mmCIF file of C-alpha atoms in Angstrom:
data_model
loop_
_atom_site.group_PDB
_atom_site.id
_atom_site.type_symbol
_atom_site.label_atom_id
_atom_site.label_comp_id
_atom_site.label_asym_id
_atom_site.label_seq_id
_atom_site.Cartn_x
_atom_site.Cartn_y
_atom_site.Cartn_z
ATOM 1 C CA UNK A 268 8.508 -3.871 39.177
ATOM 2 C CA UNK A 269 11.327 -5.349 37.905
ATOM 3 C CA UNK A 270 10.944 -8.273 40.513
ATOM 4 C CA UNK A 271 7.496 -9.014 38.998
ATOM 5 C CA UNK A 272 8.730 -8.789 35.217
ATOM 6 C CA UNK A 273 11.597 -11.190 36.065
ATOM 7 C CA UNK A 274 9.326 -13.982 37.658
ATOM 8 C CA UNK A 275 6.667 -13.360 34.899
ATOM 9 C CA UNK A 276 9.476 -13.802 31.790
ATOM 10 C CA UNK A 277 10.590 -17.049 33.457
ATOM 11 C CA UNK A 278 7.529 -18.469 33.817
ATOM 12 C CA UNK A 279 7.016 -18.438 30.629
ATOM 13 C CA UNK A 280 9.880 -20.158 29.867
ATOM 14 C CA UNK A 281 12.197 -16.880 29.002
ATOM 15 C CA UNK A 282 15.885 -18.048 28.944
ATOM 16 C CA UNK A 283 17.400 -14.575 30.537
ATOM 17 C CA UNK A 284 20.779 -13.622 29.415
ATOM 18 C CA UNK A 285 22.515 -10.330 28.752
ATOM 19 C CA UNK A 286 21.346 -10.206 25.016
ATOM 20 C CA UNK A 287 17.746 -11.168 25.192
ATOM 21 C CA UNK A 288 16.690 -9.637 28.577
ATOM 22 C CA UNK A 289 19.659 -7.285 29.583
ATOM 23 C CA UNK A 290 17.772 -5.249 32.777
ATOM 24 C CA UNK A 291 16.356 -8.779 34.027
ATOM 25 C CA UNK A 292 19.803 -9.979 33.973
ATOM 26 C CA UNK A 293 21.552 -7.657 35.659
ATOM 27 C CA UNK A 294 19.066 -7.950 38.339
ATOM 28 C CA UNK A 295 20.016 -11.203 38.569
ATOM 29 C CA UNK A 296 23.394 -10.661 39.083
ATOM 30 C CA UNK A 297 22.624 -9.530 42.530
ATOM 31 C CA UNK A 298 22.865 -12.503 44.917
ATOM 32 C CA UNK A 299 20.520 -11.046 46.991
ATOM 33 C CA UNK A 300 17.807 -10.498 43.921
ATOM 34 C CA UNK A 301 18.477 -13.963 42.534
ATOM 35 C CA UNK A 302 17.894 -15.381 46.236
ATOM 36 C CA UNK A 303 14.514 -13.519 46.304
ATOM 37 C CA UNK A 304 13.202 -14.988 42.733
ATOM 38 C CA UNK A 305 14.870 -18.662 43.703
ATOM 39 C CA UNK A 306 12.300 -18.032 46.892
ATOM 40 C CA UNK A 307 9.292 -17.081 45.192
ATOM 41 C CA UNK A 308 9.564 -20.089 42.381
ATOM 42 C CA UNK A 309 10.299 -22.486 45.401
ATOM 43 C CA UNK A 310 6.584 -21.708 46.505
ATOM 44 C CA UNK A 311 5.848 -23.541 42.936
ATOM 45 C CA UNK A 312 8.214 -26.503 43.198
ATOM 46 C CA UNK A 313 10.217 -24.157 41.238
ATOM 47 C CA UNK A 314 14.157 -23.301 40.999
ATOM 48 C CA UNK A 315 16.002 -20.565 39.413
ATOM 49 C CA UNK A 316 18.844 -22.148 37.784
ATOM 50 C CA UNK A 317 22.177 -20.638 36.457
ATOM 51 C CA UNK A 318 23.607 -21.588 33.600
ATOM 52 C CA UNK A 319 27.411 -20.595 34.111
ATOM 53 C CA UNK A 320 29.086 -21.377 31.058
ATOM 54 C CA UNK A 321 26.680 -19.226 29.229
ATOM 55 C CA UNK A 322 25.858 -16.876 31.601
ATOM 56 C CA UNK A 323 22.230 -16.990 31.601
ATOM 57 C CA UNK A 324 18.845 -17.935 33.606
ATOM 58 C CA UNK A 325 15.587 -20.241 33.661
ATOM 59 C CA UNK A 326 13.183 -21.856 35.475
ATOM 60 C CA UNK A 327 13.183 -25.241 36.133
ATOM 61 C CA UNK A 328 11.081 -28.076 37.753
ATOM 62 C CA UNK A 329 12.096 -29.337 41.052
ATOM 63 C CA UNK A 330 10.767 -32.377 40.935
ATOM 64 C CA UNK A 331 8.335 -34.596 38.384
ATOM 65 C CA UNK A 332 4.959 -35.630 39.516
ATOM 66 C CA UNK A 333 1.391 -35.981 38.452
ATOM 67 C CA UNK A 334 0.797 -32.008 38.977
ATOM 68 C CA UNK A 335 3.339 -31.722 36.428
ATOM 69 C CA UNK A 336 3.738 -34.291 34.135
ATOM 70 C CA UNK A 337 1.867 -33.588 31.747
ATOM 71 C CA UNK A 338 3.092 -29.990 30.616
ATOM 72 C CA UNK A 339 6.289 -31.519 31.019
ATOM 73 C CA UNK A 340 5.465 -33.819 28.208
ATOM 74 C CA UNK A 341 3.751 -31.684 26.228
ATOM 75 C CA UNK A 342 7.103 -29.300 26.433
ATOM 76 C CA UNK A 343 9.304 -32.081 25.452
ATOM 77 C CA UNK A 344 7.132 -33.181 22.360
ATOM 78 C CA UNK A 345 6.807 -29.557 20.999
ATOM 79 C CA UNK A 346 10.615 -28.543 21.455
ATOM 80 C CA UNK A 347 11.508 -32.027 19.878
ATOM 81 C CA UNK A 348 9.063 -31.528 16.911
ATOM 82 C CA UNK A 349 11.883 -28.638 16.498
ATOM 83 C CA UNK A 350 14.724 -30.251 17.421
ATOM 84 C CA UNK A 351 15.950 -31.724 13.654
ATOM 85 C CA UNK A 352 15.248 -28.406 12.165
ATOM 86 C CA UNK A 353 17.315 -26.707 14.337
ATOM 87 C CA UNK A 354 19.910 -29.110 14.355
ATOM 88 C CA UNK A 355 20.121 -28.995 10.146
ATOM 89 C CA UNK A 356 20.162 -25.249 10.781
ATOM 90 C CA UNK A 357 23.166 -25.051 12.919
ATOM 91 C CA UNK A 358 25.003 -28.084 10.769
ATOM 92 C CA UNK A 359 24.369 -24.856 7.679
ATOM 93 C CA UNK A 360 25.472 -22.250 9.780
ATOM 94 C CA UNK A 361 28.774 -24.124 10.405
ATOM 95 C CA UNK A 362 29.803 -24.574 6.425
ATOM 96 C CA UNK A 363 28.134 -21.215 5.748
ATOM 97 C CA UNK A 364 30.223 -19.170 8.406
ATOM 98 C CA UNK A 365 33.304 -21.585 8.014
ATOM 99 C CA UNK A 366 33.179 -21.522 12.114
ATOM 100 C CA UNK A 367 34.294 -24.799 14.136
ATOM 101 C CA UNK A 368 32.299 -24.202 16.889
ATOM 102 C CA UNK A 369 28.731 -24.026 16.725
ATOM 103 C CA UNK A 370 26.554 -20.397 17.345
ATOM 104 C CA UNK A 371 26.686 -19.355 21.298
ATOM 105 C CA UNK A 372 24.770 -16.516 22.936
ATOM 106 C CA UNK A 373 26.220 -12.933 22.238
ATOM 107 C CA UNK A 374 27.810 -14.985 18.653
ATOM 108 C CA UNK A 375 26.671 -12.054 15.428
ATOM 109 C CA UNK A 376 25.546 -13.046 12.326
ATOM 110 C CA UNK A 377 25.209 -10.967 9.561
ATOM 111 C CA UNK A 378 22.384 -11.616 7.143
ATOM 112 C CA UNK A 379 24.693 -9.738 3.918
ATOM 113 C CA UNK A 380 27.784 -12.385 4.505
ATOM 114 C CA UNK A 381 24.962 -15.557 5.058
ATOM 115 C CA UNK A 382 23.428 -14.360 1.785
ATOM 116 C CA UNK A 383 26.594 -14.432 0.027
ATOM 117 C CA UNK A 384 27.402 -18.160 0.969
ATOM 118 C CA UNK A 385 24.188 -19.486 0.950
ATOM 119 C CA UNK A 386 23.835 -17.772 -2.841
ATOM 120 C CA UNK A 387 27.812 -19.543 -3.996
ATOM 121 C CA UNK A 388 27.071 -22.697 -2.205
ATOM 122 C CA UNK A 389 24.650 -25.238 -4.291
ATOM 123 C CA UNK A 390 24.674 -27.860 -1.299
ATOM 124 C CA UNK A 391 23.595 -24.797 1.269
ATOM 125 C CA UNK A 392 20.933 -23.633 -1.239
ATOM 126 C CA UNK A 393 19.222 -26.983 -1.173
ATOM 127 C CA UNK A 394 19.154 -27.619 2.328
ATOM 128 C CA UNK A 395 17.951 -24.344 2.763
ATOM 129 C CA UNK A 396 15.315 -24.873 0.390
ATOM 130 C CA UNK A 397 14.603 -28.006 2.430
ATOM 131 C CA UNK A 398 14.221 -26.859 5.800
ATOM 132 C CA UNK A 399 12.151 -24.118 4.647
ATOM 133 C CA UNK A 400 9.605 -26.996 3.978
ATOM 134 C CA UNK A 401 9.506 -27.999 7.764
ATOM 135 C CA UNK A 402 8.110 -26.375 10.426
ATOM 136 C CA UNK A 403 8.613 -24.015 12.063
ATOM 137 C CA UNK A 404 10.852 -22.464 9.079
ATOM 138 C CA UNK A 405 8.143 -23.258 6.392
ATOM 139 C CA UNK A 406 7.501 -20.638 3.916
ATOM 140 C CA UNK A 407 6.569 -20.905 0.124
ATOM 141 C CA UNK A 408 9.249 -18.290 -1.196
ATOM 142 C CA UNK A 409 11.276 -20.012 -3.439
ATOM 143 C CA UNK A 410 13.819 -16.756 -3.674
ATOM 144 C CA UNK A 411 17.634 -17.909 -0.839
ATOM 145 C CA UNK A 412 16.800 -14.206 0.358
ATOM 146 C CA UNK A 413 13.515 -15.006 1.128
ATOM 147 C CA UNK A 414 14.303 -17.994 2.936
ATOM 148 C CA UNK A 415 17.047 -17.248 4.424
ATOM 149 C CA UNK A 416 14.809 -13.958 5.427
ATOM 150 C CA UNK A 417 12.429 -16.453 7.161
ATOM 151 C CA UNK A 418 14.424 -18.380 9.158
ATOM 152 C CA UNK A 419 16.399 -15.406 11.171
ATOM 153 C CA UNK A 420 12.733 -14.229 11.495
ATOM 154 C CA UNK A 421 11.205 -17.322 13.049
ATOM 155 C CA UNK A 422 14.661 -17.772 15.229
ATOM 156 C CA UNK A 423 14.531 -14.241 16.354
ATOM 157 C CA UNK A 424 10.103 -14.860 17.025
ATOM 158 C CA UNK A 425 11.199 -18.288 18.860
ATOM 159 C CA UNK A 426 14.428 -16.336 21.702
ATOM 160 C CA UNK A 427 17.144 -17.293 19.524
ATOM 161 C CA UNK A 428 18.146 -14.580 18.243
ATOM 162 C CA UNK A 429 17.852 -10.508 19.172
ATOM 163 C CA UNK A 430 18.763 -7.913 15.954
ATOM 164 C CA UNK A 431 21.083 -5.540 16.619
ATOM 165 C CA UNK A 432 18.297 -2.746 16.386
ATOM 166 C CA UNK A 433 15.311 -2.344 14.988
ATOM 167 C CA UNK A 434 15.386 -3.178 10.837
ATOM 168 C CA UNK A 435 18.931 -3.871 11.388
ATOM 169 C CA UNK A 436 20.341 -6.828 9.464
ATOM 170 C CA UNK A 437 22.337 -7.949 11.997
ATOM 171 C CA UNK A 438 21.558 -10.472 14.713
ATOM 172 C CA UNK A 439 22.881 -12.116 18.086
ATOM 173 C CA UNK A 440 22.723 -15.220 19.445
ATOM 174 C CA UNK A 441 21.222 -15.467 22.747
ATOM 175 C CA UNK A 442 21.676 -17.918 25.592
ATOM 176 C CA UNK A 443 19.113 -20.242 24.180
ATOM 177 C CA UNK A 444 21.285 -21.904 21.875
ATOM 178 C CA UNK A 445 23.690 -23.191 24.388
ATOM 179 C CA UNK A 446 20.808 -24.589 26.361
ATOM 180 C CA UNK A 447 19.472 -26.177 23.415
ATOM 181 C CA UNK A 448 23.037 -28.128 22.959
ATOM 182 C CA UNK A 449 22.302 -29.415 26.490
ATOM 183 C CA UNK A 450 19.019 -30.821 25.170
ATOM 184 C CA UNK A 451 20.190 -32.042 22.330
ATOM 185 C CA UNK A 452 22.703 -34.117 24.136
ATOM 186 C CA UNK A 453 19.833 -35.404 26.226
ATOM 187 C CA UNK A 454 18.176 -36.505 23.190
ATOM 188 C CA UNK A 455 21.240 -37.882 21.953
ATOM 189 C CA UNK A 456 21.605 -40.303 24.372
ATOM 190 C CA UNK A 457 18.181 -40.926 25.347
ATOM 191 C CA UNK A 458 16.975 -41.199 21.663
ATOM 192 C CA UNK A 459 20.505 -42.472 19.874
ATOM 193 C CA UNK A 460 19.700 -39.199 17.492
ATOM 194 C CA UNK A 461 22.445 -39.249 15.139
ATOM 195 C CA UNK A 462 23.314 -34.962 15.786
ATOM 196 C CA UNK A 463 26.760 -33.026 16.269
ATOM 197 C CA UNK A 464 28.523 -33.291 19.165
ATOM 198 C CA UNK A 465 27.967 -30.439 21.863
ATOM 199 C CA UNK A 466 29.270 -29.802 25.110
ATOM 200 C CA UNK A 467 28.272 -32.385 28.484
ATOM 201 C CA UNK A 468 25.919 -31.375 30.191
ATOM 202 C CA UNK A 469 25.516 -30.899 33.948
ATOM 203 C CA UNK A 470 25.286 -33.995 35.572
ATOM 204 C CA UNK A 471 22.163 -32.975 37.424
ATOM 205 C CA UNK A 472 19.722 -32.374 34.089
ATOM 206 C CA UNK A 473 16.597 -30.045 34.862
ATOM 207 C CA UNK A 474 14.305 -29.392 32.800
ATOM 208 C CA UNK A 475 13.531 -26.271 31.325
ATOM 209 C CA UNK A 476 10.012 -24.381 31.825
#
């Protein structure tokens, strides 16, 4: 059973660490289980790939070809339709948290101390307002709560974030933000995108599911 949930979550492009999937991750912590689910994707021109640095799993292409290159485009163009809202997210999360490294997965935020520096901080309040004008944050509440409100939503809807429990009004970061650094850095140098600097990536890129 869990075999079968674990293959299913990363086909569909789940990024499985120990905060947003913790039973399909310790599964995977078994050599012998991870060996099993690298075998079965294989069959698919699949790999199971292990992100080390922040301890998580996906599924990734083995190779590009014409069976697969157009979902593979289609991926890129939706998550880069994302990518500047994101990016302006984590650039306000940085001021608003007075951190000097950006969010990783297992990293808490609390909505009550956001709030608070989002409501003393004119400059956060307006690019809030902002990028609650772009998808996929776009909302018409005009109210910092409200926005604010929307964005954890949409982040915790999209795998970026898992609450603490249910109605809680804390969150954590899952693994997906560190792989979306990794992406970004693609983009950086493929594009000449003017966003922060993140960590190198591997020197073999794959290319997430």
């Amino acid at each position: 059973m869990i075999f079968k949930q674990t293959v299913e979550k990363l086909l569909a492009g789940a990024v499985i660490c120990q905060t947003a999937h913790p039973d399909e991750f310790e599964y995977l912590q078994a050599p012998a289980n991870a060996e099993r689910v690298h075998e079965f994707l294989s069959q698919l021109d699949r790999s199971l790939t292990h992100f080390e640095t922040a301890a998580a799993f996906y599924c990734s292409y083995d190779r590009v070809d014409d069976s697969n290159r157009k979902g593979i485009t289609q991926l890129f163009s939706s998550m880069r339709s994302y990518f500047r809202p994101l990016v302006e997210w984590l650039d306000m999360l940085l001021r608003a948290t007075g951190n000097d490294a950006p969010l990783h997965a297992k990293d808490s935020l609390k909505f009550t101390s956001l709030l608070e520096a989002f409501e003393h901080d004119q400059t956060l309040a307006e690019q809030l307002r902002r990028l609650t004008t772009m998808p996929p944050f776009k909302t018409n509440r005009v109210e910092i709560r409200d926005q604010l409100g929307t964005v954890l939503t949409k982040l915790e809807e999209m795998g970026y974030l898992v609450r603490h429990a249910p109605g809680s009004n804390t969150w954590y970061a899952t693994a997906r933000f560190d792989l979306i650094y990794l992406l970004i850095e693609f983009l950086n140098d493929s594009e000449k995108l003017e966003l922060p600097e993140v960590q190198e990536p591997d020197p073999q890129e794959e290319l997430l599911l």
